[in-house]
PDB file of C-alpha atoms and ligand atoms in Angstrom:
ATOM      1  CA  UNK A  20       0.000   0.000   0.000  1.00 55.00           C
ATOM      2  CA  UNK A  21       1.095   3.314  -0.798  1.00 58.00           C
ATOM      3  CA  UNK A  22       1.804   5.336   2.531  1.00 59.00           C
ATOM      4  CA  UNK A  23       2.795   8.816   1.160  1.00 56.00           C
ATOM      5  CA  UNK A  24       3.553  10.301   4.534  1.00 60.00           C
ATOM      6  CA  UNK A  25       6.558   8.043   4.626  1.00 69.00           C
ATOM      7  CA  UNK A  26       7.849   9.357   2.168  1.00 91.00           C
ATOM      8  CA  UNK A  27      10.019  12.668   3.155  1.00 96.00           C
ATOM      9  CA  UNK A  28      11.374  13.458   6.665  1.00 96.00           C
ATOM     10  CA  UNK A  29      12.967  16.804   7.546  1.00 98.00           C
ATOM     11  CA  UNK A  30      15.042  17.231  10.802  1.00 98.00           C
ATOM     12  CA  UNK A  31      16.839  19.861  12.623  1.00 98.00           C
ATOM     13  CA  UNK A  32      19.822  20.058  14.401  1.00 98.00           C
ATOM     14  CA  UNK A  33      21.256  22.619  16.390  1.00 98.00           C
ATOM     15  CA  UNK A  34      25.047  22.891  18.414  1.00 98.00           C
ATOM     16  CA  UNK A  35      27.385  24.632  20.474  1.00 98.00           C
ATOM     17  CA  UNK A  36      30.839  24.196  22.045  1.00 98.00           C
ATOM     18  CA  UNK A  37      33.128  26.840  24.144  1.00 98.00           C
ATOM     19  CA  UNK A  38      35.785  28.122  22.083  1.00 97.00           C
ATOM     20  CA  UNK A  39      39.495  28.126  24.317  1.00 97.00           C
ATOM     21  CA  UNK A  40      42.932  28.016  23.842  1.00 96.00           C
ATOM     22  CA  UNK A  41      45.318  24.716  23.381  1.00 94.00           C
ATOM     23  CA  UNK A  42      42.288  22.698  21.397  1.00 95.00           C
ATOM     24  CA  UNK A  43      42.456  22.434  17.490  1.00 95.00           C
ATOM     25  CA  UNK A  44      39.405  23.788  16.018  1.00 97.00           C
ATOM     26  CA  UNK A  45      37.736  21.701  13.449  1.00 97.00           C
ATOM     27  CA  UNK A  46      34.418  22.322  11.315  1.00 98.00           C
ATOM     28  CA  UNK A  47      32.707  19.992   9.543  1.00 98.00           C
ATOM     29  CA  UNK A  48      35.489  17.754   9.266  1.00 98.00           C
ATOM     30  CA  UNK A  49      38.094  20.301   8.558  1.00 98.00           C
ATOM     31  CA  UNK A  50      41.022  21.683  10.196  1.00 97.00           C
ATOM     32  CA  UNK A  51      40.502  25.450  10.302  1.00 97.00           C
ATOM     33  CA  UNK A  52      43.378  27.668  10.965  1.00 95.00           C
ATOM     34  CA  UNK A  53      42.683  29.639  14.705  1.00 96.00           C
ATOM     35  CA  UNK A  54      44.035  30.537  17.673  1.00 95.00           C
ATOM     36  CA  UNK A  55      41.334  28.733  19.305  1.00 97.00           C
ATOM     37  CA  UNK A  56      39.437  25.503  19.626  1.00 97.00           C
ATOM     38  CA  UNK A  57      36.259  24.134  20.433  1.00 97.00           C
ATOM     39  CA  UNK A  58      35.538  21.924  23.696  1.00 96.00           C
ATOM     40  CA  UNK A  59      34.303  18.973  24.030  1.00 93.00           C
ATOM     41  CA  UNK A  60      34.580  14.982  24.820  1.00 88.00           C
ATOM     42  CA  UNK A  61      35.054  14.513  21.277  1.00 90.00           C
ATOM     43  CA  UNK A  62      36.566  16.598  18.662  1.00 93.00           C
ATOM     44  CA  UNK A  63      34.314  19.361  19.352  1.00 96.00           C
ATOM     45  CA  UNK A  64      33.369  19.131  15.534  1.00 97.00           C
ATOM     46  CA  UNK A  65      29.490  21.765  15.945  1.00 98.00           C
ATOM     47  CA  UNK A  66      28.930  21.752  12.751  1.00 98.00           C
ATOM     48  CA  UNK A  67      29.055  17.568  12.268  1.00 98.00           C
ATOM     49  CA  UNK A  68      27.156  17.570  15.134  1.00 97.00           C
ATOM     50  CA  UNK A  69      24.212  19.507  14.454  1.00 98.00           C
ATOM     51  CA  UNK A  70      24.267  17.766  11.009  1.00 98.00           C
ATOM     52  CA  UNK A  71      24.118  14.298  12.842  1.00 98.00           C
ATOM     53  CA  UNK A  72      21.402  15.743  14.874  1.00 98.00           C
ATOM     54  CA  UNK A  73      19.351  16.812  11.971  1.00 98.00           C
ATOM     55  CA  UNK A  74      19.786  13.303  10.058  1.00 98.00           C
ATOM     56  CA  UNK A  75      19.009  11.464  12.960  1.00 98.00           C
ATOM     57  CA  UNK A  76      15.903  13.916  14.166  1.00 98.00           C
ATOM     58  CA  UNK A  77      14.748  13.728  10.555  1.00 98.00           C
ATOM     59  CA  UNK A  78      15.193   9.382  10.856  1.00 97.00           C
ATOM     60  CA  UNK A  79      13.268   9.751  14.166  1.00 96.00           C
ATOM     61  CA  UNK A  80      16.181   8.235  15.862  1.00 97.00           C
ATOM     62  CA  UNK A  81      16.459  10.894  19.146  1.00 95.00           C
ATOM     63  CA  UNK A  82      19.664  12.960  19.062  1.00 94.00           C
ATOM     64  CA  UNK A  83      23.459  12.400  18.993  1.00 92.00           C
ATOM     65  CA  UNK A  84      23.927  12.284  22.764  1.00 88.00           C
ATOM     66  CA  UNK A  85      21.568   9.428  23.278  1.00 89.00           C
ATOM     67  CA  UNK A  86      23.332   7.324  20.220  1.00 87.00           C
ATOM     68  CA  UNK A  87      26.850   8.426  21.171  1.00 86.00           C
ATOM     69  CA  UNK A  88      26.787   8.925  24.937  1.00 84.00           C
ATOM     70  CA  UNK A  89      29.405  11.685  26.209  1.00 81.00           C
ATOM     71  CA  UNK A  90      29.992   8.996  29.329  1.00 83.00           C
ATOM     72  CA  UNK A  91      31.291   6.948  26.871  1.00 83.00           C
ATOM     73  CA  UNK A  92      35.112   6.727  27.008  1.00 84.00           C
ATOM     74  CA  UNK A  93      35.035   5.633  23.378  1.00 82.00           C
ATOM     75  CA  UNK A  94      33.961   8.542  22.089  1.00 80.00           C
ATOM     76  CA  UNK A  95      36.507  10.573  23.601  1.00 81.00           C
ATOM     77  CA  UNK A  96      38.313  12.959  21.149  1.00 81.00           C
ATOM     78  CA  UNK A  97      35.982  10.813  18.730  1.00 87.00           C
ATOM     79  CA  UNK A  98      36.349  12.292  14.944  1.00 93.00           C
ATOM     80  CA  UNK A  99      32.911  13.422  14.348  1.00 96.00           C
ATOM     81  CA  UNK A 100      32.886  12.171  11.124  1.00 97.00           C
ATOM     82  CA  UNK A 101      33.319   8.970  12.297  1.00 95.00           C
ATOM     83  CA  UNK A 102      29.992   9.277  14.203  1.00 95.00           C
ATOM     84  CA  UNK A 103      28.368  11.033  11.033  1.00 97.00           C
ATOM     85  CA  UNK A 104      28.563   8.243   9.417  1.00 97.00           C
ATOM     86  CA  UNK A 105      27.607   5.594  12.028  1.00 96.00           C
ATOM     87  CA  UNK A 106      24.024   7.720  12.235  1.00 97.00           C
ATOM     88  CA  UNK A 107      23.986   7.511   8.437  1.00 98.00           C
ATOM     89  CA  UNK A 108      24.792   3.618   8.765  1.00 97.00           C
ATOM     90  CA  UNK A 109      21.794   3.732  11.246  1.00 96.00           C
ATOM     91  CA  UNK A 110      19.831   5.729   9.074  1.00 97.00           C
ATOM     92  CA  UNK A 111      19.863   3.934   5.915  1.00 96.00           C
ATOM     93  CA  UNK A 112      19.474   0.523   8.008  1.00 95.00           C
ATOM     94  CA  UNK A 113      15.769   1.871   8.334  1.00 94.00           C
ATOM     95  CA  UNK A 114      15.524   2.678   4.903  1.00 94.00           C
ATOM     96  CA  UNK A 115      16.299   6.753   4.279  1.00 96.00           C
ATOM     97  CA  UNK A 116      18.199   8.446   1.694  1.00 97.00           C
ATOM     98  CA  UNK A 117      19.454  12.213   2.017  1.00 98.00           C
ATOM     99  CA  UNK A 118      18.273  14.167  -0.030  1.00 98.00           C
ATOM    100  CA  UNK A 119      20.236  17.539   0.865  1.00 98.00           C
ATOM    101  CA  UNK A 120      21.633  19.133   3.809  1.00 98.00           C
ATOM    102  CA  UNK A 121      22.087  22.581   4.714  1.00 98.00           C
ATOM    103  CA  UNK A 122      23.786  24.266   7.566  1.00 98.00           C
ATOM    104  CA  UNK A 123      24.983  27.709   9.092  1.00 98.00           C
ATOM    105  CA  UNK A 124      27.724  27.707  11.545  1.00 98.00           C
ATOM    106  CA  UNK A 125      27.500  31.101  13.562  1.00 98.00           C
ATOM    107  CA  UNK A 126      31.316  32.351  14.609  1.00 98.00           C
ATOM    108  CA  UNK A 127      32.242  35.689  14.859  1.00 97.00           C
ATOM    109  CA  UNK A 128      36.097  34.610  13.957  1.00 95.00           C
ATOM    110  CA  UNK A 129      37.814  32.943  11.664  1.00 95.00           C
ATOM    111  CA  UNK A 130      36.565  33.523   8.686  1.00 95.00           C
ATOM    112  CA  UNK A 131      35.182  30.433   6.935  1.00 97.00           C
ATOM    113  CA  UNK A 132      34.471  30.789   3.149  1.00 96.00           C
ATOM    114  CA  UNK A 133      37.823  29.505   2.453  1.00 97.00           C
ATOM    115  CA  UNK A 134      36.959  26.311   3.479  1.00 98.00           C
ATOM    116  CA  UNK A 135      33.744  25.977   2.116  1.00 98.00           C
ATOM    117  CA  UNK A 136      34.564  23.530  -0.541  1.00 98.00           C
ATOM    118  CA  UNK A 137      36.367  21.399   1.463  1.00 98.00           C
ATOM    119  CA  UNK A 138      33.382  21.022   4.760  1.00 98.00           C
ATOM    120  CA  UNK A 139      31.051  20.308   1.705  1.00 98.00           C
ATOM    121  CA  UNK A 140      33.455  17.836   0.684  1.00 98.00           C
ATOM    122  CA  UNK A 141      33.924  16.290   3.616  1.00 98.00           C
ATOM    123  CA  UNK A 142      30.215  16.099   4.806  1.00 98.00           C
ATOM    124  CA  UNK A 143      29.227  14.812   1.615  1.00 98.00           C
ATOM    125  CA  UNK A 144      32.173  12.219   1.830  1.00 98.00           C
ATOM    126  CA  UNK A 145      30.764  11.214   5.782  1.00 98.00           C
ATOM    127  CA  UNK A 146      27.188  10.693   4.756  1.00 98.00           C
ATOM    128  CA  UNK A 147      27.470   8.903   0.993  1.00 97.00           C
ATOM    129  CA  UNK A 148      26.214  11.619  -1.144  1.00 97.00           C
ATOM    130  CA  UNK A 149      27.265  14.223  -3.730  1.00 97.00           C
ATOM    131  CA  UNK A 150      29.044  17.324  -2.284  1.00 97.00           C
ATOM    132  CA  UNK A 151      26.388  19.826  -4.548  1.00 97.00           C
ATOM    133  CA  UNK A 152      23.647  18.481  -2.063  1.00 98.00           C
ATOM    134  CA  UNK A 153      25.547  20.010   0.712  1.00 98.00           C
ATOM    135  CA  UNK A 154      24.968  23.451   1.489  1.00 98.00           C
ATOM    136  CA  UNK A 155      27.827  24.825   4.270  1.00 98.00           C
ATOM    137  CA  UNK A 156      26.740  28.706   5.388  1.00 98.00           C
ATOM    138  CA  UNK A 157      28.901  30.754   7.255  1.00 98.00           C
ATOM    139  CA  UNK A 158      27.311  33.878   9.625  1.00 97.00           C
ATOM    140  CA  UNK A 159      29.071  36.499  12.468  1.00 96.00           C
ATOM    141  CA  UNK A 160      26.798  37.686  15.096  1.00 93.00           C
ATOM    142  CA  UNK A 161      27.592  41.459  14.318  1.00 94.00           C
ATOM    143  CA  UNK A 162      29.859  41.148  17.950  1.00 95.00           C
ATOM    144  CA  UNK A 163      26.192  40.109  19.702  1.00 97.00           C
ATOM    145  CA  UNK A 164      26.270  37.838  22.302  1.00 97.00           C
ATOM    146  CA  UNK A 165      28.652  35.031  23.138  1.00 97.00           C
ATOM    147  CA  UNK A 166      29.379  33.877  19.700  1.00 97.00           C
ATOM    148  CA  UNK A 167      29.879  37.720  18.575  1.00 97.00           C
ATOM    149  CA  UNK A 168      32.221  37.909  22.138  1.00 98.00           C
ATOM    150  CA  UNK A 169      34.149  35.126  20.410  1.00 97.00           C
ATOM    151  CA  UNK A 170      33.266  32.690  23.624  1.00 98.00           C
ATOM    152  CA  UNK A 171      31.743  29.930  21.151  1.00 98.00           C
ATOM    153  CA  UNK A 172      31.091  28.813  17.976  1.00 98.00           C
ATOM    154  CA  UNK A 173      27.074  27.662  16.773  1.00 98.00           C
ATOM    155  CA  UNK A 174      25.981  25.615  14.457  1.00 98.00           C
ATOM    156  CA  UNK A 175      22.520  24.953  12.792  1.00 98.00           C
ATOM    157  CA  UNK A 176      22.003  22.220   9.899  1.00 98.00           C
ATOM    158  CA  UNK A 177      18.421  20.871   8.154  1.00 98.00           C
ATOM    159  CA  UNK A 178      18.662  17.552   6.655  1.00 98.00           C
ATOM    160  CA  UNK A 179      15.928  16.198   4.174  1.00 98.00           C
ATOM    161  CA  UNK A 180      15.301  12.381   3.740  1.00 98.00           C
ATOM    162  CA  UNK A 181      13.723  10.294   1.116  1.00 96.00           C
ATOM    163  CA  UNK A 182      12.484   6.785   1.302  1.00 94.00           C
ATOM    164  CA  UNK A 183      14.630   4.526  -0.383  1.00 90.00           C
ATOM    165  CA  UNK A 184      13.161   1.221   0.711  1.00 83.00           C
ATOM    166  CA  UNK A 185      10.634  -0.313   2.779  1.00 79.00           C
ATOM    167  CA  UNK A 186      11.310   0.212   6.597  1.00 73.00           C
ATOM    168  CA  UNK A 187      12.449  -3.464   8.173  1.00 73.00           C
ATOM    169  CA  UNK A 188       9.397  -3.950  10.218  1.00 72.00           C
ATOM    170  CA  UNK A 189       6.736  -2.699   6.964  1.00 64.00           C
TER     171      UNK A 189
HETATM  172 MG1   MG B   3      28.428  18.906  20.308  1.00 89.14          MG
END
């Protein structure tokens, strides 16, 4: 039976982390040059994690902390991409496809469009799909609030999924 409200699934996904000194500051999946880093039990990677928050929000499947517990001491200085995928692996288990992601990351410092390319690349690589259905965006706060007092980087991302296959249990 057709079911067309399977069909599409949209999630969201929001993050932040604490920018300091002495931690290497990477975005979605990149090395960015800085001063600064992000904190975190893993690499601190907001932008992958927002992502993997939208794909598995959009899959129904909770959010990142509940699939990759921060008490876990295997996930320590995890590479997020690593745990990108996994949710993908997840995802596609119950039969989604991505469709397209898009995503802001909100830091008043460094500036990002150099490396544009290369997070599309790399989020595109982490979830299976073509790099021109991955949209990277790249905002300051105009100096407002914590990210615009360079205390933290944001990141938003919206993920669309398509039903590839049956779900197992249809
Ligand atoms: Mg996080």
């Amino acid at each position: 039976m057709h079911e067309p409200a399977w069909e599409y699934r949209v999630g969201l996904g929001d993050d932040v982390h604490a920018l300091v000194p002495g931690r290497r500051l990477r975005l979605g999946g990149v090395d960015i040059d800085h001063a600064q880093g992000l904190l975190g039990h893993s690499d601190a990677d907001v932008l992958l994690h927002a992502i993997t928050d939208a794909l598995l929000g959009a899959a129904g499947l909770g959010d990142i902390g509940g699939v990759f517990p921060d008490s876990d001491p295997r996930h320590a200085g995890a590479d997020s991409r690593v745990l990108l995928a996994r949710a993908m692996q997840d995802v596609r288990a119950l039969g989604w496809e991505p469709v397209n992601v898009d995503c802001t990351v909100h830091a008043q410092v460094p500036r990002l469009a150099p490396y544009r390319a290369a997070m599309q690349q790399r989020i595109a690589e982490a979830m299976g799909m073509r790099p021109e259905f991955v949209n990277v965006k790249a905002k300051t706060a105009e100096r407002l609030g914590f990210v615009g007092r360079q205390e933290g980087i944001a990141a938003s991302a919206i993920c669309l999924l398509r039903r590839a296959s049956r779900p197992p249990d249809a």
